[in-house]
PDB file of C-alpha atoms in Angstrom:
ATOM      1  CA  MET A 146      89.999 174.545 113.625  1.00  0.00           C
ATOM      2  CA  SER A 147      88.670 173.596 110.241  1.00  0.00           C
ATOM      3  CA  ASN A 148      90.751 172.879 107.070  1.00  0.00           C
ATOM      4  CA  ALA A 149      89.319 174.488 103.926  1.00  0.00           C
ATOM      5  CA  HIS A 150      90.051 171.058 102.007  1.00  0.00           C
ATOM      6  CA  TYR A 151      88.605 168.710 104.475  1.00  0.00           C
ATOM      7  CA  PRO A 152      85.231 169.757 105.824  1.00  0.00           C
ATOM      8  CA  SER A 153      84.388 168.489 109.238  1.00  0.00           C
ATOM      9  CA  PRO A 154      82.021 165.365 109.318  1.00  0.00           C
ATOM     10  CA  GLY A 155      78.955 167.568 110.478  1.00  0.00           C
ATOM     11  CA  GLN A 156      78.836 169.759 107.439  1.00  0.00           C
ATOM     12  CA  GLY A 157      77.959 166.957 105.031  1.00  0.00           C
ATOM     13  CA  ALA A 158      81.531 165.770 104.239  1.00  0.00           C
ATOM     14  CA  ASN A 159      82.039 162.400 102.649  1.00  0.00           C
ATOM     15  CA  PRO A 160      82.875 160.017 105.430  1.00  0.00           C
ATOM     16  CA  TRP A 161      85.446 158.083 103.204  1.00  0.00           C
ATOM     17  CA  ARG A 162      87.388 161.394 102.738  1.00  0.00           C
ATOM     18  CA  THR A 163      88.094 161.349 106.290  1.00  0.00           C
ATOM     19  CA  VAL A 164      89.324 157.696 106.246  1.00  0.00           C
ATOM     20  CA  TRP A 165      91.647 158.647 103.435  1.00  0.00           C
ATOM     21  CA  LYS A 166      92.753 161.462 105.084  1.00  0.00           C
ATOM     22  CA  SER A 167      93.754 159.489 108.317  1.00  0.00           C
ATOM     23  CA  MET A 168      95.423 156.736 106.186  1.00  0.00           C
ATOM     24  CA  ARG A 169      97.899 159.286 104.411  1.00  0.00           C
ATOM     25  CA  GLU A 170      98.492 160.742 108.019  1.00  0.00           C
ATOM     26  CA  ASN A 171      99.386 157.281 109.533  1.00  0.00           C
ATOM     27  CA  LEU A 172     100.720 155.228 106.879  1.00  0.00           C
ATOM     28  CA  PRO A 173     103.593 154.129 106.088  1.00  0.00           C
ATOM     29  CA  VAL A 174     104.722 152.987 109.659  1.00  0.00           C
ATOM     30  CA  ASN A 175     107.910 154.732 109.940  1.00  0.00           C
ATOM     31  CA  LYS A 176     106.645 158.064 108.663  1.00  0.00           C
ATOM     32  CA  PHE A 177     108.244 160.682 110.907  1.00  0.00           C
ATOM     33  CA  PRO A 178     107.334 164.293 110.024  1.00  0.00           C
ATOM     34  CA  GLY A 179     110.099 166.696 110.040  1.00  0.00           C
ATOM     35  CA  GLN A 180     112.979 164.258 108.851  1.00  0.00           C
ATOM     36  CA  ARG A 181     114.135 163.887 105.750  1.00  0.00           C
ATOM     37  CA  ARG A 182     113.291 160.900 103.486  1.00  0.00           C
ATOM     38  CA  SER A 183     116.895 159.651 103.561  1.00  0.00           C
ATOM     39  CA  GLY A 184     116.885 159.562 107.240  1.00  0.00           C
ATOM     40  CA  ARG A 185     113.978 157.123 107.637  1.00  0.00           C
ATOM     41  CA  LYS A 186     114.372 153.537 108.294  1.00  0.00           C
ATOM     42  CA  MET A 187     112.719 150.455 107.052  1.00  0.00           C
ATOM     43  CA  PRO A 188     110.830 148.461 109.538  1.00  0.00           C
ATOM     44  CA  SER A 189     112.852 145.185 110.718  1.00  0.00           C
ATOM     45  CA  ILE A 190     112.303 142.228 112.752  1.00  0.00           C
ATOM     46  CA  GLU A 191     115.103 141.914 115.058  1.00  0.00           C
ATOM     47  CA  ASN A 192     113.666 139.222 117.743  1.00  0.00           C
ATOM     48  CA  PRO A 193     115.642 136.022 117.047  1.00  0.00           C
ATOM     49  CA  LEU A 194     112.365 133.948 118.088  1.00  0.00           C
ATOM     50  CA  ILE A 195     110.188 135.487 115.420  1.00  0.00           C
ATOM     51  CA  VAL A 196     112.811 135.118 112.776  1.00  0.00           C
ATOM     52  CA  GLY A 197     113.293 131.329 113.750  1.00  0.00           C
ATOM     53  CA  GLY A 198     109.600 130.861 114.029  1.00  0.00           C
ATOM     54  CA  LEU A 199     109.437 132.430 110.338  1.00  0.00           C
ATOM     55  CA  GLY A 200     112.021 130.150 109.011  1.00  0.00           C
ATOM     56  CA  VAL A 201     110.366 127.132 110.490  1.00  0.00           C
ATOM     57  CA  ALA A 202     107.216 128.176 108.937  1.00  0.00           C
ATOM     58  CA  ALA A 203     108.642 128.613 105.645  1.00  0.00           C
ATOM     59  CA  LEU A 204     110.176 125.443 105.756  1.00  0.00           C
ATOM     60  CA  GLY A 205     106.711 123.613 106.813  1.00  0.00           C
ATOM     61  CA  ALA A 206     105.118 125.452 103.909  1.00  0.00           C
ATOM     62  CA  GLY A 207     107.630 124.349 101.383  1.00  0.00           C
ATOM     63  CA  ALA A 208     107.745 120.661 102.667  1.00  0.00           C
ATOM     64  CA  ALA A 209     103.687 120.585 102.375  1.00  0.00           C
ATOM     65  CA  VAL A 210     103.802 122.010  98.729  1.00  0.00           C
ATOM     66  CA  LYS A 211     106.302 119.446  97.975  1.00  0.00           C
ATOM     67  CA  TYR A 212     104.556 116.353  99.347  1.00  0.00           C
ATOM     68  CA  LEU A 213     100.889 117.261  98.862  1.00  0.00           C
ATOM     69  CA  ARG A 214     101.400 117.877  95.182  1.00  0.00           C
ATOM     70  CA  PRO A 215     100.004 115.299  92.951  1.00  0.00           C
ATOM     71  CA  MET A 216     102.656 112.876  91.799  1.00  0.00           C
ATOM     72  CA  GLY A 217     104.068 112.969  88.541  1.00  0.00           C
ATOM     73  CA  THR A 218     101.912 110.907  86.155  1.00  0.00           C
ATOM     74  CA  SER A 219     104.348 110.288  83.247  1.00  0.00           C
ATOM     75  CA  ARG A 220     105.249 106.801  84.203  1.00  0.00           C
ATOM     76  CA  GLN A 221     101.313 106.005  84.801  1.00  0.00           C
ATOM     77  CA  ASP A 222     100.651 107.319  81.247  1.00  0.00           C
ATOM     78  CA  ALA A 223     103.284 105.367  79.615  1.00  0.00           C
ATOM     79  CA  GLN A 224     102.017 102.172  81.110  1.00  0.00           C
ATOM     80  CA  LEU A 225      98.355 102.895  80.540  1.00  0.00           C
ATOM     81  CA  GLN A 226      99.505 103.747  76.840  1.00  0.00           C
ATOM     82  CA  GLN A 227     101.662 100.465  76.602  1.00  0.00           C
ATOM     83  CA  MET A 228      98.649  98.352  77.812  1.00  0.00           C
ATOM     84  CA  LEU A 229      96.156 100.071  75.171  1.00  0.00           C
ATOM     85  CA  LEU A 230      98.422  99.543  72.249  1.00  0.00           C
ATOM     86  CA  GLU A 231      98.636  95.884  73.254  1.00  0.00           C
ATOM     87  CA  LYS A 232      94.999  95.614  73.756  1.00  0.00           C
ATOM     88  CA  LEU A 233      93.964  97.641  70.705  1.00  0.00           C
ATOM     89  CA  GLY A 234      97.126  96.922  68.537  1.00  0.00           C
ATOM     90  CA  ARG A 235      94.899  94.422  66.517  1.00  0.00           C
ATOM     91  CA  VAL A 236      92.370  96.933  65.284  1.00  0.00           C
ATOM     92  CA  PRO A 237      93.219  97.620  61.504  1.00  0.00           C
ATOM     93  CA  GLY A 238      93.870 101.487  60.875  1.00  0.00           C
ATOM     94  CA  LEU A 239      95.062 102.422  64.047  1.00  0.00           C
ATOM     95  CA  ALA A 240      97.209 105.367  63.820  1.00  0.00           C
ATOM     96  CA  GLN A 241      97.937 106.607  67.588  1.00  0.00           C
ATOM     97  CA  VAL A 242      96.776 105.973  70.809  1.00  0.00           C
ATOM     98  CA  GLY A 243      97.552 108.966  73.502  1.00  0.00           C
ATOM     99  CA  VAL A 244      96.997 109.071  77.310  1.00  0.00           C
ATOM    100  CA  ASP A 245      97.222 111.936  79.543  1.00  0.00           C
ATOM    101  CA  THR A 246      96.319 111.592  83.509  1.00  0.00           C
ATOM    102  CA  LYS A 247      95.226 114.629  85.530  1.00  0.00           C
ATOM    103  CA  GLN A 248      95.379 114.479  89.159  1.00  0.00           C
ATOM    104  CA  GLY A 249      93.808 116.833  91.570  1.00  0.00           C
ATOM    105  CA  PHE A 250      93.382 116.993  95.602  1.00  0.00           C
ATOM    106  CA  GLY A 251      90.117 115.168  96.830  1.00  0.00           C
ATOM    107  CA  LYS A 252      89.403 114.378  93.405  1.00  0.00           C
ATOM    108  CA  PRO A 253      89.511 110.893  91.446  1.00  0.00           C
ATOM    109  CA  LEU A 254      92.206 110.672  88.585  1.00  0.00           C
ATOM    110  CA  LEU A 255      91.041 111.757  85.417  1.00  0.00           C
ATOM    111  CA  VAL A 256      92.428 109.516  82.562  1.00  0.00           C
ATOM    112  CA  ARG A 257      92.005 111.104  78.994  1.00  0.00           C
ATOM    113  CA  VAL A 258      92.423 108.633  76.235  1.00  0.00           C
ATOM    114  CA  GLY A 259      92.619 109.580  72.421  1.00  0.00           C
ATOM    115  CA  VAL A 260      92.492 106.923  69.767  1.00  0.00           C
ATOM    116  CA  VAL A 261      93.503 107.941  66.032  1.00  0.00           C
ATOM    117  CA  LEU A 262      92.476 105.927  63.317  1.00  0.00           C
ATOM    118  CA  ASN A 263      93.116 106.329  59.568  1.00  0.00           C
ATOM    119  CA  GLU A 264      90.349 104.713  58.604  1.00  0.00           C
ATOM    120  CA  MET A 265      87.151 103.259  60.469  1.00  0.00           C
ATOM    121  CA  PRO A 266      86.917  99.465  59.909  1.00  0.00           C
ATOM    122  CA  VAL A 267      85.133  98.709  63.330  1.00  0.00           C
ATOM    123  CA  SER A 268      82.177 100.107  65.217  1.00  0.00           C
ATOM    124  CA  PRO A 269      83.381 103.355  66.879  1.00  0.00           C
ATOM    125  CA  THR A 270      80.953 102.597  70.139  1.00  0.00           C
ATOM    126  CA  ASP A 271      82.654  99.189  70.404  1.00  0.00           C
ATOM    127  CA  LEU A 272      86.100 100.767  70.333  1.00  0.00           C
ATOM    128  CA  LEU A 273      84.910 103.417  72.849  1.00  0.00           C
ATOM    129  CA  GLU A 274      83.678 100.804  75.128  1.00  0.00           C
ATOM    130  CA  ARG A 275      86.687  98.545  75.044  1.00  0.00           C
ATOM    131  CA  ALA A 276      89.299 101.350  75.659  1.00  0.00           C
ATOM    132  CA  CYS A 277      87.151 102.708  78.568  1.00  0.00           C
ATOM    133  CA  HIS A 278      86.666  99.320  80.056  1.00  0.00           C
ATOM    134  CA  TYR A 279      90.587  98.694  79.632  1.00  0.00           C
ATOM    135  CA  VAL A 280      91.250 101.809  81.420  1.00  0.00           C
ATOM    136  CA  TRP A 281      88.929 101.260  84.133  1.00  0.00           C
ATOM    137  CA  ASP A 282      90.204  97.605  84.920  1.00  0.00           C
ATOM    138  CA  ASN A 283      93.977  98.601  84.728  1.00  0.00           C
ATOM    139  CA  ALA A 284      94.247 102.137  86.096  1.00  0.00           C
ATOM    140  CA  PRO A 285      97.014 102.256  88.621  1.00  0.00           C
ATOM    141  CA  LYS A 286      95.127 104.040  91.053  1.00  0.00           C
ATOM    142  CA  THR A 287      91.036 103.516  91.643  1.00  0.00           C
ATOM    143  CA  PRO A 288      88.688 105.070  91.210  1.00  0.00           C
ATOM    144  CA  VAL A 289      89.349 107.020  87.963  1.00  0.00           C
ATOM    145  CA  ALA A 290      86.965 109.130  85.700  1.00  0.00           C
ATOM    146  CA  VAL A 291      87.636 108.151  82.165  1.00  0.00           C
ATOM    147  CA  SER A 292      87.314 110.275  78.992  1.00  0.00           C
ATOM    148  CA  VAL A 293      87.871 108.436  75.687  1.00  0.00           C
ATOM    149  CA  THR A 294      87.762 110.155  72.103  1.00  0.00           C
ATOM    150  CA  VAL A 295      87.910 108.279  68.738  1.00  0.00           C
ATOM    151  CA  THR A 296      88.939 110.163  65.818  1.00  0.00           C
ATOM    152  CA  SER A 297      88.812 109.198  62.328  1.00  0.00           C
ATOM    153  CA  PRO A 298      89.100 111.254  59.222  1.00  0.00           C
ATOM    154  CA  GLY A 299      86.095 113.542  59.655  1.00  0.00           C
ATOM    155  CA  GLU A 300      84.394 112.085  62.477  1.00  0.00           C
ATOM    156  CA  GLN A 301      85.027 112.064  66.266  1.00  0.00           C
ATOM    157  CA  TRP A 302      83.171 110.030  69.151  1.00  0.00           C
ATOM    158  CA  THR A 303      83.276 110.426  72.799  1.00  0.00           C
ATOM    159  CA  LEU A 304      81.644 108.737  75.507  1.00  0.00           C
ATOM    160  CA  ALA A 305      78.572 110.753  75.492  1.00  0.00           C
ATOM    161  CA  ASP A 306      77.894 108.465  72.377  1.00  0.00           C
ATOM    162  CA  LEU A 307      77.829 105.575  74.833  1.00  0.00           C
ATOM    163  CA  ASP A 308      74.966 107.304  76.886  1.00  0.00           C
ATOM    164  CA  PHE A 309      77.040 108.480  79.571  1.00  0.00           C
ATOM    165  CA  GLU A 310      76.099 111.971  80.948  1.00  0.00           C
ATOM    166  CA  ASP A 311      78.824 113.740  78.949  1.00  0.00           C
ATOM    167  CA  GLU A 312      82.463 113.093  77.803  1.00  0.00           C
ATOM    168  CA  VAL A 313      83.541 112.058  81.019  1.00  0.00           C
ATOM    169  CA  ALA A 314      82.604 108.988  82.769  1.00  0.00           C
ATOM    170  CA  ARG A 315      82.662 109.162  86.446  1.00  0.00           C
ATOM    171  CA  PRO A 316      83.595 106.585  88.690  1.00  0.00           C
ATOM    172  CA  HIS A 317      79.908 105.506  89.788  1.00  0.00           C
ATOM    173  CA  GLU A 318      78.715 105.504  86.124  1.00  0.00           C
ATOM    174  CA  LEU A 319      81.613 103.113  85.212  1.00  0.00           C
ATOM    175  CA  TYR A 320      80.797 101.036  88.329  1.00  0.00           C
ATOM    176  CA  GLU A 321      77.331 100.511  87.089  1.00  0.00           C
ATOM    177  CA  ARG A 322      78.252  99.688  83.647  1.00  0.00           C
ATOM    178  CA  PHE A 323      81.491  97.670  84.224  1.00  0.00           C
ATOM    179  CA  GLY A 324      81.252  96.632  87.863  1.00  0.00           C
ATOM    180  CA  ALA A 325      84.380  97.046  90.380  1.00  0.00           C
ATOM    181  CA  PRO A 326      87.692  97.647  88.653  1.00  0.00           C
ATOM    182  CA  ALA A 327      89.940  94.512  88.180  1.00  0.00           C
ATOM    183  CA  SER A 328      92.648  96.218  89.941  1.00  0.00           C
ATOM    184  CA  ASP A 329      90.542  96.602  93.209  1.00  0.00           C
ATOM    185  CA  PRO A 330      87.719  94.032  93.174  1.00  0.00           C
ATOM    186  CA  GLY A 331      86.464  95.300  96.613  1.00  0.00           C
ATOM    187  CA  TRP A 332      85.887  98.903  95.624  1.00  0.00           C
ATOM    188  CA  LYS A 333      82.486 100.371  95.513  1.00  0.00           C
ATOM    189  CA  PRO A 334      81.081 103.809  95.069  1.00  0.00           C
TER     190      PRO A 334
END
């Protein structure tokens, strides 16, 4: 018997049409022909071992997400910001120093430093290098990647102006330039 709407595969029919037809006939799981829609039952798991196993798996996944998530960095940011304010506090025209630390799985910390000046009384490259070196030596964890931006009215400088590859100085570049960080003298890339 052949259906007029669905030609048999031998007659040049689209093979995906037969797959779609079988999916509509066999799904969902509790589709019983001849029963009313309100009489159908939702699938359920009644085995207590499976329910317990799913509960334990959910608890394990929750604990893994909680403990493997990167730690909060607000305290580290405040400590680095305070240290930079102390070290750079004598720079005339200093308006603001901002620190933002980013953490990721398997990657070194990325410390972003923004220095804002009202005027430019000092060399921007000297200020970039000093801020980068202070963060490299005093970061709470090593190794770190550092990004420093110095902004004055109408101008902006980044670590790319210090002959780094780009705006972010990676740990191996910082090691070549400054040596091992003071917080971990034995560290090597």
